[in-house]
Coordinates of C-alpha atoms and ligand atoms in Angstrom, one line a residue:
M193 CA -12.5 1.1 -7.6
N194 CA -10.6 -2.2 -7.1
E195 CA -11.7 -4.8 -4.6
Y196 CA -8.8 -4.1 -2.3
I197 CA -9.6 -0.4 -2.0
K198 CA -13.3 -1.2 -1.7
S199 CA -12.5 -3.5 1.3
L200 CA -10.4 -0.8 2.9
K201 CA -13.2 1.7 2.6
N202 CA -15.9 -0.7 3.8
Q203 CA -14.2 -2.9 6.4
G204 CA -11.5 -0.7 7.9
K205 CA -8.3 1.0 7.0
L206 CA -4.9 -0.4 6.2
N207 CA -3.9 -0.4 9.8
I208 CA -0.5 -0.2 11.4
S209 CA 0.1 -0.3 15.1
I210 CA 1.1 3.2 16.2
D211 CA 3.2 2.2 19.2
K212 CA 5.1 5.1 20.7
E213 CA 7.7 2.9 22.4
K214 CA 8.5 1.2 19.1
T215 CA 8.0 3.7 16.4
F216 CA 9.7 6.8 15.5
N217 CA 7.2 9.5 16.6
W218 CA 5.8 10.6 13.2
K219 CA 3.2 12.8 14.7
Y220 CA 4.2 16.5 14.5
T221 CA 7.5 15.4 13.0
K222 CA 9.6 18.3 11.8
I223 CA 12.4 17.0 9.6
A224 CA 14.8 19.5 8.0
G225 CA 18.2 19.7 6.5
P226 CA 20.0 20.3 3.2
C227 CA 19.3 18.2 0.2
S228 CA 22.7 16.6 0.4
V229 CA 25.7 16.3 2.6
E230 CA 28.2 18.7 1.1
G231 CA 31.1 18.7 3.6
P232 CA 32.1 18.9 7.2
E233 CA 30.0 22.1 7.7
I234 CA 27.1 19.7 7.9
I235 CA 27.7 19.4 11.7
D236 CA 27.2 23.0 12.4
I237 CA 24.2 23.0 10.0
A238 CA 22.6 20.2 12.0
K239 CA 23.2 22.0 15.3
K240 CA 21.5 25.1 14.0
I241 CA 18.6 23.1 12.5
K242 CA 18.1 21.3 15.8
S243 CA 18.1 24.6 17.7
L244 CA 15.3 25.7 15.4
G245 CA 13.1 22.9 16.6
A246 CA 13.7 20.1 14.1
N247 CA 13.2 16.7 15.7
A248 CA 15.0 14.9 12.9
F249 CA 17.8 15.9 10.5
R250 CA 17.7 15.1 6.7
A251 CA 20.6 15.1 4.3
G252 CA 21.5 12.7 1.5
A253 CA 24.8 11.0 1.3
Y254 CA 23.6 9.1 -1.8
K255 CA 21.7 11.3 -4.2
P256 CA 20.0 9.8 -7.3
C257 CA 20.4 12.7 -9.7
T258 CA 18.5 13.0 -13.0
Y259 CA 21.8 13.5 -14.8
P260 CA 24.4 11.4 -13.1
V261 CA 27.5 13.5 -14.0
L262 CA 26.1 17.0 -14.5
K263 CA 26.8 18.2 -11.0
E264 CA 30.1 16.4 -10.2
T265 CA 32.2 18.7 -8.1
N266 CA 35.0 18.2 -5.4
G267 CA 34.3 14.6 -4.7
W268 CA 30.5 15.1 -4.8
K269 CA 29.2 12.7 -7.4
E270 CA 25.6 11.9 -6.8
G271 CA 26.4 12.7 -3.2
L272 CA 29.6 12.3 -1.0
R273 CA 28.5 8.7 -0.6
E274 CA 30.7 6.9 2.0
E275 CA 32.3 10.2 3.1
G276 CA 28.8 11.6 3.5
L277 CA 27.8 8.7 5.7
D278 CA 30.9 9.3 7.9
L279 CA 29.9 12.9 8.2
L280 CA 26.3 12.0 9.2
R281 CA 27.8 9.6 11.8
R282 CA 29.6 12.6 13.3
V283 CA 26.4 14.7 13.2
K284 CA 24.7 12.0 15.2
E285 CA 27.5 11.8 17.7
E286 CA 27.7 15.5 18.2
T287 CA 24.0 16.5 18.1
N288 CA 22.1 13.3 19.0
I289 CA 19.5 14.2 16.4
P290 CA 17.8 11.3 14.5
I291 CA 19.1 11.1 11.0
V292 CA 16.9 10.6 7.9
T293 CA 18.9 9.6 4.9
E294 CA 18.2 7.8 1.6
V295 CA 19.1 4.2 0.8
M296 CA 19.1 3.5 -2.9
D297 CA 20.2 0.0 -3.1
P298 CA 19.3 -3.2 -1.1
R299 CA 23.0 -4.0 -0.9
M300 CA 23.6 -0.8 1.0
I301 CA 21.0 -1.3 3.7
S302 CA 23.3 -2.5 6.4
K303 CA 25.9 0.2 5.7
V304 CA 23.4 3.1 5.6
G305 CA 21.7 1.5 8.5
E306 CA 24.7 2.1 10.7
V307 CA 24.0 5.8 10.5
A308 CA 20.3 6.2 9.5
D309 CA 17.7 6.3 12.2
V310 CA 15.1 6.5 9.4
F311 CA 15.6 5.0 6.0
Q312 CA 14.4 7.3 3.2
I313 CA 13.2 5.6 0.1
G314 CA 13.5 8.1 -2.7
T315 CA 10.8 8.8 -5.3
R316 CA 12.8 7.0 -8.0
N317 CA 12.9 3.8 -5.9
F318 CA 9.3 4.0 -4.8
Q319 CA 8.5 0.8 -6.7
N320 CA 11.9 -0.9 -6.4
Y321 CA 10.4 -4.0 -5.0
T322 CA 13.6 -5.7 -4.0
L323 CA 14.5 -2.6 -1.9
L324 CA 11.0 -2.5 -0.4
D325 CA 11.1 -6.2 0.4
E326 CA 14.5 -6.0 2.0
L327 CA 13.6 -2.9 4.1
G328 CA 10.4 -4.7 5.2
K329 CA 12.7 -7.2 6.9
T330 CA 14.4 -4.4 8.9
N331 CA 13.0 -2.9 12.0
K332 CA 14.0 0.7 11.3
P333 CA 11.5 3.4 10.5
I334 CA 11.0 4.0 6.8
L335 CA 10.0 7.2 5.0
L336 CA 8.6 6.1 1.7
K337 CA 8.5 8.9 -0.8
R338 CA 5.7 8.7 -3.3
G339 CA 6.7 8.1 -6.9
T340 CA 5.9 11.1 -9.0
W341 CA 3.6 9.0 -11.1
A342 CA 2.0 6.9 -8.4
T343 CA -1.7 6.3 -8.0
I344 CA -3.3 5.8 -4.7
D345 CA -3.3 2.0 -5.3
E346 CA 0.4 2.1 -5.9
I347 CA 1.0 4.0 -2.7
L348 CA -1.0 1.6 -0.6
G349 CA 0.5 -1.4 -2.4
A350 CA 4.1 -0.1 -1.8
C351 CA 3.2 0.3 1.9
E352 CA 1.7 -3.2 2.1
R353 CA 4.9 -4.6 0.5
I354 CA 6.9 -3.2 3.4
L355 CA 4.3 -4.2 6.0
V356 CA 4.1 -7.8 4.9
G357 CA 7.9 -8.1 5.4
G358 CA 7.2 -7.4 9.0
N359 CA 8.1 -3.7 9.3
D360 CA 5.1 -1.5 10.2
N361 CA 7.2 1.4 11.2
I362 CA 6.5 3.5 8.1
A363 CA 5.4 6.9 6.9
I364 CA 4.3 8.0 3.5
C365 CA 6.0 11.1 2.2
L366 CA 4.1 13.1 -0.4
R367 CA 6.5 15.1 -2.5
G368 CA 4.7 16.3 -5.7
V369 CA 3.6 14.6 -8.8
V370 CA 3.9 15.0 -12.6
G371 CA 2.0 17.8 -14.3
M372 CA 2.4 21.5 -13.7
P373 CA 2.9 22.9 -17.2
N374 CA 1.1 26.2 -16.8
Y375 CA 3.5 27.5 -14.2
R376 CA 6.9 26.8 -15.7
H377 CA 7.3 29.7 -18.0
V378 CA 6.9 32.0 -15.0
F379 CA 8.6 29.8 -12.3
P380 CA 11.1 27.7 -14.2
T381 CA 12.3 25.6 -11.3
I382 CA 8.9 24.1 -10.6
R383 CA 9.0 20.5 -11.6
W384 CA 6.2 18.8 -9.8
A385 CA 2.6 19.5 -8.7
P386 CA 1.8 19.5 -5.0
D387 CA -1.0 16.9 -4.5
L388 CA -2.6 18.0 -1.3
M389 CA -5.8 16.1 -1.8
M390 CA -3.9 12.9 -1.4
I391 CA -3.6 13.7 2.3
P392 CA -7.3 13.4 3.2
A393 CA -7.6 10.6 0.6
L394 CA -5.0 8.5 2.3
K395 CA -6.4 9.3 5.7
E396 CA -9.7 7.7 4.7
L397 CA -7.9 4.5 3.8
T398 CA -5.1 4.1 6.3
N399 CA -3.7 5.3 9.6
I400 CA -0.1 5.3 8.2
P401 CA 1.4 8.7 9.1
I402 CA 1.7 11.2 6.2
I403 CA 4.8 13.5 6.0
Y404 CA 4.6 16.3 3.5
D405 CA 7.6 17.5 1.5
P406 CA 6.9 21.1 0.5
S407 CA 10.4 21.5 -1.0
H408 CA 10.4 18.9 -3.8
S409 CA 6.7 19.4 -4.4
T410 CA 7.1 23.1 -5.1
G411 CA 10.6 23.5 -6.4
Y412 CA 10.6 27.1 -5.4
R413 CA 11.5 28.5 -2.0
N414 CA 8.8 31.2 -1.8
F415 CA 6.2 28.5 -2.0
V416 CA 7.6 26.3 0.8
K417 CA 5.9 28.0 3.7
P418 CA 2.4 28.4 2.2
I419 CA 2.4 24.8 1.0
S420 CA 3.7 23.6 4.4
N421 CA 0.8 25.4 6.1
A422 CA -1.7 24.0 3.5
A423 CA -0.4 20.4 4.1
L424 CA -0.7 20.7 7.8
A425 CA -4.2 22.1 7.5
A426 CA -5.1 19.2 5.2
G427 CA -4.0 16.7 7.9
A428 CA -0.4 15.9 7.3
D429 CA 1.3 14.6 10.4
G430 CA 4.7 16.3 9.8
L431 CA 6.9 18.0 7.3
I432 CA 10.3 17.3 5.7
I433 CA 11.9 20.5 4.5
E434 CA 15.1 21.4 2.7
C435 CA 17.1 24.1 4.4
H436 CA 20.6 25.4 3.7
P437 CA 22.8 28.2 5.3
N438 CA 23.3 29.7 1.8
P439 CA 20.4 28.3 -0.2
D440 CA 21.6 29.5 -3.6
E441 CA 24.9 27.7 -3.0
S442 CA 23.3 24.3 -2.5
I443 CA 24.9 21.7 -4.7
S444 CA 21.6 20.0 -5.3
D445 CA 18.1 21.5 -5.3
P446 CA 19.2 25.2 -4.7
A447 CA 15.9 26.8 -5.8
Q448 CA 13.8 25.1 -3.3
A449 CA 16.2 25.4 -0.3
I450 CA 15.1 27.9 2.4
D451 CA 17.3 29.8 4.8
Y452 CA 17.4 29.4 8.6
S453 CA 15.1 32.3 9.2
T454 CA 12.4 31.0 6.9
L455 CA 12.7 27.6 8.6
N456 CA 12.4 29.2 12.0
N457 CA 9.3 31.0 10.8
I458 CA 7.7 27.7 9.5
F459 CA 8.5 25.8 12.7
N460 CA 8.0 28.4 15.3
G461 CA 6.2 31.4 13.6
Ligands
PEP646 C1 15.4 14.3 -1.6 O1 14.7 14.1 -0.6 O2 16.4 15.0 -1.6 C2 15.0 13.6 -2.8 C3 16.0 13.2 -3.7 O3 13.7 13.5 -2.9 P1 12.9 12.7 -4.0 O4 13.3 11.3 -3.9 O5 11.5 12.9 -3.5 O6 13.1 13.3 -5.3
MN647 MN1 16.5 17.3 -2.7

């Protein structure tokens, strides 16, 4: 155990002020939406998802894909990018639901920030220190998605990096980690292992809210509800879930997308 973690265990947690006036209310947060912005239908999707009880809407305008050109289609190239941001702006105007969307690059913070109510840091940028430092200087809520490789030290360290910049409006998003080889011959879309034990582990060391992502951490829609329930039972403060009107048609992450009725069941069942 390193000295820093020892001191957190012995002398108190990595504390942030949970000030309801100032912070996005992470407690019981229900974030849902498609993996990415695919077109103007995003507005109706957001209305529907809001009506199912979501208190924030997710969708990526900028999507860091494993293969950058594999899914190129109709202007969608690692997202709709600026066009996607414009559509999210319309979602906000028409539904007034807070928008959670990814910012991949420090140079894009002000542009994405015109639309995002919460900056999502994707797993691939979890240790992009320039991005973390720059987001630490903003006063917008940040959803920091755990790197698929990250240790508990690296999680706390990444949070601290944002905190020292002056922004303590953050939540940690757990979204699955490397290592699930024994499932993949039966469930080929599984890519990551849900790490539910990290929820109580982090709760011992910090009061930073924990949002659980049952979509990326399972990679398979039939597992989204059970793992959502498990995460809440383990102490997660909220969920972020991928939902699509026609899940199999999703441009990105189709296998893990759930339909409206499953989302309704998770949020209200
Ligand atoms: C996402 O939320 O769609 C996403 C790209 O997640 P992650 O960064 O966790 O892979
Ligand atoms: Mn996704």
